[in-house]
C-alpha atoms as one frame of an Amber mdcrd trajectory, in Angstrom:
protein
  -2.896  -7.492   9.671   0.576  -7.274   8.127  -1.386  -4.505   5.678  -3.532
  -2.928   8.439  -0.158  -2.214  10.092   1.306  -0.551   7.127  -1.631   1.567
   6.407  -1.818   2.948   9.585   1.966   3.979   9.496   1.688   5.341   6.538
  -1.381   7.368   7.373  -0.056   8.609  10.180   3.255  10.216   9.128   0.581
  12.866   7.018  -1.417  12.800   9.956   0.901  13.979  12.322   1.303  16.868
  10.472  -2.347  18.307  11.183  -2.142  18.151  14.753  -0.630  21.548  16.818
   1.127  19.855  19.363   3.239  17.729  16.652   4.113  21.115  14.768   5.059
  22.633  17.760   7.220  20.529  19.234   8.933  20.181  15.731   8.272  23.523
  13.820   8.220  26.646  14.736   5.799  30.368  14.302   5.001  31.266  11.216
   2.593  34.306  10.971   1.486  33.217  14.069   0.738  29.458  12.958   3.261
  26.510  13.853   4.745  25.307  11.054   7.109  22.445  10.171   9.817  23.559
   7.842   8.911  22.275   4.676  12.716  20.408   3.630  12.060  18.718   7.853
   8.534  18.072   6.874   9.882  15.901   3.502  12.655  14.714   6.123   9.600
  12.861   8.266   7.621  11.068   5.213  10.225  10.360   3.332  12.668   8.098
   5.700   9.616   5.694   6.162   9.246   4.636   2.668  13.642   4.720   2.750
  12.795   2.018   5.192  10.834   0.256   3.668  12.573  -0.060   0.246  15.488
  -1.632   1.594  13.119  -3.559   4.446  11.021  -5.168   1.223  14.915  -6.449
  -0.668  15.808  -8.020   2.879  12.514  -9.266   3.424  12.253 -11.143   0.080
  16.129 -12.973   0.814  14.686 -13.689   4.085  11.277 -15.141   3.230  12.773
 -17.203   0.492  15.382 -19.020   3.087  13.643 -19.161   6.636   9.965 -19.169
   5.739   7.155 -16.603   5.208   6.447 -17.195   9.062   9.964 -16.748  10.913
  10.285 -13.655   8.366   7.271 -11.904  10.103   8.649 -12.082  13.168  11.963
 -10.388  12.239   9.917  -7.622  10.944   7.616  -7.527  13.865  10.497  -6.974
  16.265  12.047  -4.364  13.528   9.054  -1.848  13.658   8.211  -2.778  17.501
  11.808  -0.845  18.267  10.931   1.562  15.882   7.582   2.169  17.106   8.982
   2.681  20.934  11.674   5.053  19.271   9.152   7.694  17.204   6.849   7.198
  20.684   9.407   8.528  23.050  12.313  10.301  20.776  12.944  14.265  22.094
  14.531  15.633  19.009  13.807  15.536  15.354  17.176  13.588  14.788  16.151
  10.806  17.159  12.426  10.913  15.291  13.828  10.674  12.183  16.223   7.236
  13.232  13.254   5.994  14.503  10.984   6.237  11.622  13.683   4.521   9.542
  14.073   1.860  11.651  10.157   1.521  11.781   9.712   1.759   7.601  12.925
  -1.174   7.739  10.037  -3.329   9.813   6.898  -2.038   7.600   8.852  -3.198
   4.618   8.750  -7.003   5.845   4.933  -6.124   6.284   4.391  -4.868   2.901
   6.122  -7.323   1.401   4.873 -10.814   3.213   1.158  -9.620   2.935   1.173
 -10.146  -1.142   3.331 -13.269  -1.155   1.186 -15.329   1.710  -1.793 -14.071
   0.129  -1.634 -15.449  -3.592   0.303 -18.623  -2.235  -2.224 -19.651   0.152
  -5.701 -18.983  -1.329  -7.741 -21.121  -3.513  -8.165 -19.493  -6.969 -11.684
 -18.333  -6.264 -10.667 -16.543  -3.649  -7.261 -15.319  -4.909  -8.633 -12.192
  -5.758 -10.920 -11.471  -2.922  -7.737 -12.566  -0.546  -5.248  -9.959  -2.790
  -8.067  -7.151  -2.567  -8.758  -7.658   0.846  -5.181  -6.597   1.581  -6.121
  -2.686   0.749  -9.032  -3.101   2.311  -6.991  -4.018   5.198  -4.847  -1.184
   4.256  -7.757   1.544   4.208  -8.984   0.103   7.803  -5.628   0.677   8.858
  -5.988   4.604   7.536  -8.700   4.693   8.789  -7.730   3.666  12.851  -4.495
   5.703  12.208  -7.277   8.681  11.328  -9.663   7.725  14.131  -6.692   7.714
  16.495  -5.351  11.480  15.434  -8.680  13.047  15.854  -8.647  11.265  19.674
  -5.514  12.435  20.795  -4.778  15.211  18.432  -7.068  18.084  20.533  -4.810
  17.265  23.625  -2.039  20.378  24.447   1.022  18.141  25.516   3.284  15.563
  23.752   0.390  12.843  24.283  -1.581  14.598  21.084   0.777  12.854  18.822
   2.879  10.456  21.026  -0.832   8.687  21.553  -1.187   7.895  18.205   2.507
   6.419  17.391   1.897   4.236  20.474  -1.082   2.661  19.631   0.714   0.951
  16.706   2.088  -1.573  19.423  -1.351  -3.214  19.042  -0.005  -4.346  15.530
   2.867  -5.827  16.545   1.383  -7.976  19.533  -1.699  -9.350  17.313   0.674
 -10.610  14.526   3.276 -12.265  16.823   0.371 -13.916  18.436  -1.076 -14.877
  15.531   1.601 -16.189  13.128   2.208 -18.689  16.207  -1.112 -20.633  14.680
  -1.117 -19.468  11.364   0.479 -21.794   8.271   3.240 -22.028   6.334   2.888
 -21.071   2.414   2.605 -24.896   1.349   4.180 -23.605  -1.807   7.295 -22.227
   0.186   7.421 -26.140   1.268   7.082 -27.760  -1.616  10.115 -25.754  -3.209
  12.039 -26.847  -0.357  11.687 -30.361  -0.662   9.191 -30.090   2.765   6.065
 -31.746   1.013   4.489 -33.569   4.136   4.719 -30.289   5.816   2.953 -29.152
   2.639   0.258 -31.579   3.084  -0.061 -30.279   6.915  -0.467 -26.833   5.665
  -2.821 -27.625   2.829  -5.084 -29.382   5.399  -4.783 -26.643   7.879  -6.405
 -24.231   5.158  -8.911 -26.722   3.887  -9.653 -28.794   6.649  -8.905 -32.264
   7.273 -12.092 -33.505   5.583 -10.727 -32.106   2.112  -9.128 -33.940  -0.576
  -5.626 -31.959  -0.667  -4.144 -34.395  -3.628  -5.142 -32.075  -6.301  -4.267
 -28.583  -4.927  -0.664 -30.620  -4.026  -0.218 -31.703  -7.275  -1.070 -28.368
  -9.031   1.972 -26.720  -6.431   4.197 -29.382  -7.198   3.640 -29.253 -11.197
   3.873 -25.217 -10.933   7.046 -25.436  -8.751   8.704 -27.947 -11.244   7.878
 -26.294 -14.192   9.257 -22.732 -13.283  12.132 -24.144 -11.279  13.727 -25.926
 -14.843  13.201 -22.751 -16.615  16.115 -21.063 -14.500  17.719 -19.935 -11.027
  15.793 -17.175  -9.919  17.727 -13.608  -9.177  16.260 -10.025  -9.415  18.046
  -9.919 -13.098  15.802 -12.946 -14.053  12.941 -11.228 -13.030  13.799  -8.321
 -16.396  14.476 -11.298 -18.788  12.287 -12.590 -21.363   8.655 -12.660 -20.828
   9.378 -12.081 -16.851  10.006  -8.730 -17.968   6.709  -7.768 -18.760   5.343
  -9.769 -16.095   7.240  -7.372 -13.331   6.994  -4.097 -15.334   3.107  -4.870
 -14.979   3.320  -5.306 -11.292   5.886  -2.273 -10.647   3.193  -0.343 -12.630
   0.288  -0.896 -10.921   1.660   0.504  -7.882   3.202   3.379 -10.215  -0.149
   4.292 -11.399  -1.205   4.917  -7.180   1.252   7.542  -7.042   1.264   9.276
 -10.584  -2.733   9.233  -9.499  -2.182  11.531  -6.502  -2.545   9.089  -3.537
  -0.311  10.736  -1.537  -1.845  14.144  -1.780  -5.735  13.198  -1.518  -5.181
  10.847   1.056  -1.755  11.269   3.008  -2.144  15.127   3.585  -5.626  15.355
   3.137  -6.081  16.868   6.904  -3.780  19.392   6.614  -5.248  20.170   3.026
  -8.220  20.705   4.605  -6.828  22.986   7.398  -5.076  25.042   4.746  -7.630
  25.350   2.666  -9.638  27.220   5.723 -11.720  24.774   7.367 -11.212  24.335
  10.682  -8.966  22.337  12.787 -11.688  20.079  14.260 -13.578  19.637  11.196
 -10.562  18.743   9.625  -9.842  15.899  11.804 -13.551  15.013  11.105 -13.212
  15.158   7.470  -9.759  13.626   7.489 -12.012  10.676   9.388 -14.522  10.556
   6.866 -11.998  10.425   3.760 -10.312   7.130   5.159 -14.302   5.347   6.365
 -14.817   6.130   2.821 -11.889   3.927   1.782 -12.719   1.657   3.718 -16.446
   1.753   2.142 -14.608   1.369  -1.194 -12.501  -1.277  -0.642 -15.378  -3.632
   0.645 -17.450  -3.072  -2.514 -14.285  -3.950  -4.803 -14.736  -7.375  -3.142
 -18.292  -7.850  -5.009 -16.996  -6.428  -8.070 -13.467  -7.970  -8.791 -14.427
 -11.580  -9.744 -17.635  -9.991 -11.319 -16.646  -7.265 -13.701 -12.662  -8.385
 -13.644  -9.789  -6.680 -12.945  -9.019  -4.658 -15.854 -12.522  -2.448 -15.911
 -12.267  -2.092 -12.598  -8.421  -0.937 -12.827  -8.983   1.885 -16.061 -12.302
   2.652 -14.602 -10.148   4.181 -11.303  -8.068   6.012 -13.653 -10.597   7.605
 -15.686 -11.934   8.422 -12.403  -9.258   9.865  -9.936  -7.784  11.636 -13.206
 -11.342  13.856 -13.266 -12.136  14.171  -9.582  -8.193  15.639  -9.483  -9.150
  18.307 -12.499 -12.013  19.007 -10.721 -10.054  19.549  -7.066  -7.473  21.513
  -9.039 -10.327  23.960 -10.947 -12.637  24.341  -8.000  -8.984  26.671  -6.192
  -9.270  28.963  -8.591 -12.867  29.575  -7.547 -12.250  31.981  -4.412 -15.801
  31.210  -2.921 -16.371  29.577   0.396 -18.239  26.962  -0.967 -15.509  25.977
  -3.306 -13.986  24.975  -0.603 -16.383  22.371   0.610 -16.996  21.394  -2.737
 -12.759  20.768  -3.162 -13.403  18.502   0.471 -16.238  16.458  -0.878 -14.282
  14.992  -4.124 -11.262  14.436  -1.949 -13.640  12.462   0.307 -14.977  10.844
  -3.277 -11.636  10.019  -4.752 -11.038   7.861  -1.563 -13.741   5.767  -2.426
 -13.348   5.546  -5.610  -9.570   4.804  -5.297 -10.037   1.983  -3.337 -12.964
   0.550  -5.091 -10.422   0.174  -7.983  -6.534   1.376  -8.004  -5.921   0.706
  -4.651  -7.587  -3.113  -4.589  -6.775  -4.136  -7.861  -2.933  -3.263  -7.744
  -2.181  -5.986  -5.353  -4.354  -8.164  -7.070  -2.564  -8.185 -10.494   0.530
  -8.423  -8.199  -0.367 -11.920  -6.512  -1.663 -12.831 -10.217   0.945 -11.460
 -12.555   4.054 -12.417 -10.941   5.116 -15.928 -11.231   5.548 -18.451  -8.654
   9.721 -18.818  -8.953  10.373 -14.604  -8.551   7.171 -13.946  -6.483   8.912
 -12.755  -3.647  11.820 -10.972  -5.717   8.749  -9.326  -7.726   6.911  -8.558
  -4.888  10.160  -6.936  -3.025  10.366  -4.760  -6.315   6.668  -3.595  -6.475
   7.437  -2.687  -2.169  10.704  -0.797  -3.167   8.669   1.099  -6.408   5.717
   1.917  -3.763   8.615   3.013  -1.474  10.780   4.908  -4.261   7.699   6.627
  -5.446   6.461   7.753  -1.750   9.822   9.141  -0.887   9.386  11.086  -3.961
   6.181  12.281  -3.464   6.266  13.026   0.388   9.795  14.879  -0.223   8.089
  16.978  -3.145   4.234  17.214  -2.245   5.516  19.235   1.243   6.682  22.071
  -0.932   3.713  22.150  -2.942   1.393  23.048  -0.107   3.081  24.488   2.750
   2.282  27.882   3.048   6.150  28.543   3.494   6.959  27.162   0.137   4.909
  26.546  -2.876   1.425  27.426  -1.175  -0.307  25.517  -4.299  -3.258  23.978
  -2.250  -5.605  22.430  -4.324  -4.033  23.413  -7.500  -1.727  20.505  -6.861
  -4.644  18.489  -8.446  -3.651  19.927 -11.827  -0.663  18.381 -11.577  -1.596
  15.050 -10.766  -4.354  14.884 -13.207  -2.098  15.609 -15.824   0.022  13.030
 -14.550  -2.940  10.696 -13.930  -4.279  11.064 -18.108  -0.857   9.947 -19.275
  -0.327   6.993 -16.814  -4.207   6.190 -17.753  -3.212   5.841 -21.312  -0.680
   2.992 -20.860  -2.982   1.000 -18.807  -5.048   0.117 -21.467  -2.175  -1.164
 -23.514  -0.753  -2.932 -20.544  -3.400  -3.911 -17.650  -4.143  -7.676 -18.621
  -7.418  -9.376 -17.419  -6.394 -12.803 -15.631  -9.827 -13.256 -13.624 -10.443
 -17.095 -13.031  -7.239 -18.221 -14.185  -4.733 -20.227 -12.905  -1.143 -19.698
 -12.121  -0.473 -22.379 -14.851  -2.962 -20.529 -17.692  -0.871 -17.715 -16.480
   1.783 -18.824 -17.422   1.465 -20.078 -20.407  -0.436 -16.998 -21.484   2.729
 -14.561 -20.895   4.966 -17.392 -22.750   2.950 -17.387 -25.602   3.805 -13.062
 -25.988  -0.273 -12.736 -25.778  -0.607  -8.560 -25.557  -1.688  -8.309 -22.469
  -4.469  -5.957 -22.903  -5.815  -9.320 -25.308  -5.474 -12.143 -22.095  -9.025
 -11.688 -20.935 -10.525 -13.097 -24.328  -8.738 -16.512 -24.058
């Protein structure tokens, strides 16, 4: 939910931008079109991910001192007062100081999902759990999507106002719900809480299971990383932790050098400017997030199967020729280019989160170990957040037709981007399928290239 919540947000910022009513009560005329200035347009994606950069740092102090439950509920309340602010704010100022305080509250969100994720699921599961979370994050796209095209048609300040509100739903369901859910029994156990632990253990398991073994396996991880050192952020860019966090800062690199924000975040607008019409843009912009969504749920059948590092270089190899192919078919001025440009934007959504988009948070829960998981985690939420204020200040003047009017030529761009990144995956993406945190562990201590881990 914590992920369904951030997708949604972050869907909806491009969204916005699509619908008339937003870009008239922002923007003004341009050649008879309303138009958000291009450096206000940057202004309104980029404060979000500010947000959440410093949201994710506070979260991880937080979660590692009160518990990965009481943390959710400071960041529920964060983005609930952010989410009545962007509702109800009358001036781009007041939009913008909402959105902040919003991205502070996503940042928790972004952050916790991860952590509770790889510390509370069995290691069969671990990497249907960690994928699940951009499925969760596609759904979320998807709703934020759904919910544009429903209000977007309307002529007043409901046509966007609708959308922001709707986020409240978020907020209720995971207040409600954290009231039953567990604590991370590894959270206990590193504070000395371990009949608590065994509480939470049988919570997830069921009373009927014998919980001695999955204790013991906490306890032995927790002892063994807490005599190698106190944990800080510096700790987490020593030794063979280095590596470790330069993986999971990458993976969510490799998103954003892949052209996520473009394809997906803008991908309504990109369809309006490239001269389809406003309703079937809203239609199209639908379809490009159900086929997320499609693509996320197959990645669960195929990430314990083929592993994570196929799956991972596969998406490159992919989204690095479907964005060629987006950036070629502009210079084609045929109507049917056009439709052809739509239909691999609507692919690369699949095939993004069949494999980039699952398979990053994966290697996150996996890579990281057990004493900086949340400081590693915070630092993968402030790269995803560093990298989307880039990319949502600079992707604006790329397309809008009072700036750079690229269209889809911007696909050039990220492909080129896309090849390089792809290169260092395959010296860097490490296979860790069916492993424990332990085998982890000792893998990264023994300096095994990671590209190599999968074969021992």
């Amino acid at each position: 939910m914590c992920a369904l919540g951030w997708g949604f947000d972050t869907q909806v910022n491009g969204a916005m931008v699509s619908v008339p009513a937003f870009r008239e009560y922002y923007g003004y005329v341009y050649q008879g079109n309303p138009v958000i200035p291009a450096n206000w347009l940057s202004a309104f994606n980029v404060i979000s991910s500010v947000g959440q950069f410093f949201g994710g740092f506070l979260c991880s102090y937080v979660a590692d001192r009160i518990g990965r439950k009481k943390s959710l509920a400071v960041g529920v309340v964060i983005a609930t007062g952010g989410i009545f602010g962007e509702t109800f704010s009358s001036s781009a100022g007041a939009f913008i100081a909402s959105k902040l305080i919003l991205g502070f509250g996503v940042g928790f969100y972004l952050t916790l999902g991860p952590i509770t994720c790889s510390e509370i699921s069995p290691v069969v599961l671990r990497g249907l759990s960690s994928a699940g979370i951009n499925l969760a994050i596609a759904v979320g796209q998807l709703a934020s999507n759904a919910a544009t095209k429903g209000f977007g048609n309307r002529n007043d300040v409901w046509a966007f106002r609708g959308p922001f509100l709707v986020q409240i739903l978020f907020s209720v369901i995971l207040l409600t719900g954290s009231i039953f859910s567990p604590e991370s029994p590894y959270y206990l156990v590193r504070q000395g809480r371990v009949d608590e632990a065994k509480h939470s253990l049988q919570a997830l398991f069921g009373t009927q299971t014998d919980i001695t073994p999955a204790l013991t396996t906490i306890q032995s991880t927790v002892n063994a990383e807490r005599e190698a050192s106190t944990p800080s952020y510096i700790s987490a860019f020593r030794g063979t932790d280095r590596i470790r966090t330069l993986i999971s800062i990458g993976a969510f690199t490799c998103q954003h050098l892949a052209g996520i924000v473009f394809v997906l975040s803008f991908s309504t607008y990109f369809f309006q400017l490239a001269g389809v019409s406003t309703s079937s843009a809203f239609d199209l912009g639908v379809g490009v997030t159900a086929c997320g969504v499609a693509g996320n749920f197959c990645s669960w059948f195929l990430v314990n199967r083929v592993g994570r590092r196929p799956i991972f270089l596969g998406g490159m190899v992919g989204c690095t020729t479907l964005l060629l192919l987006i950036g070629i078919l502009d210079v084609i001025p045929t109507g049917a280019a056009k439709w052809a440009q739509a239909s691999l934007t609507v692919v690369y959504s699949f095939v993004y989160f069949l494999t980039i988009g699952a398979v990053a948070f994966v290697l996150l829960g996996e890579v990281s170990s057990l004493q900086l998981r949340a400081k590693t985690t915070a630092l993968a939420t402030a790269t995803q957040a560093v990298w989307s204020i880039v990319m949502n200040f600079v992707v604006p003047y790329m397309v809008n037709p009072d700036s750079g009017n690229l269209k889809g030529k911007v696909g050039f761009i990220f492909g080129g981007m896309s090849l390089v990144t792809t290169l260092l995956c395959f010296l860097y993406i490490p296979e860790l399928k069916g492993k424990t945190y332990e085998e982890i562990d000792v893998l990264f201590r023994s300096r095994v290239p990671p590209r190599k881990m999968g074969t021992y």
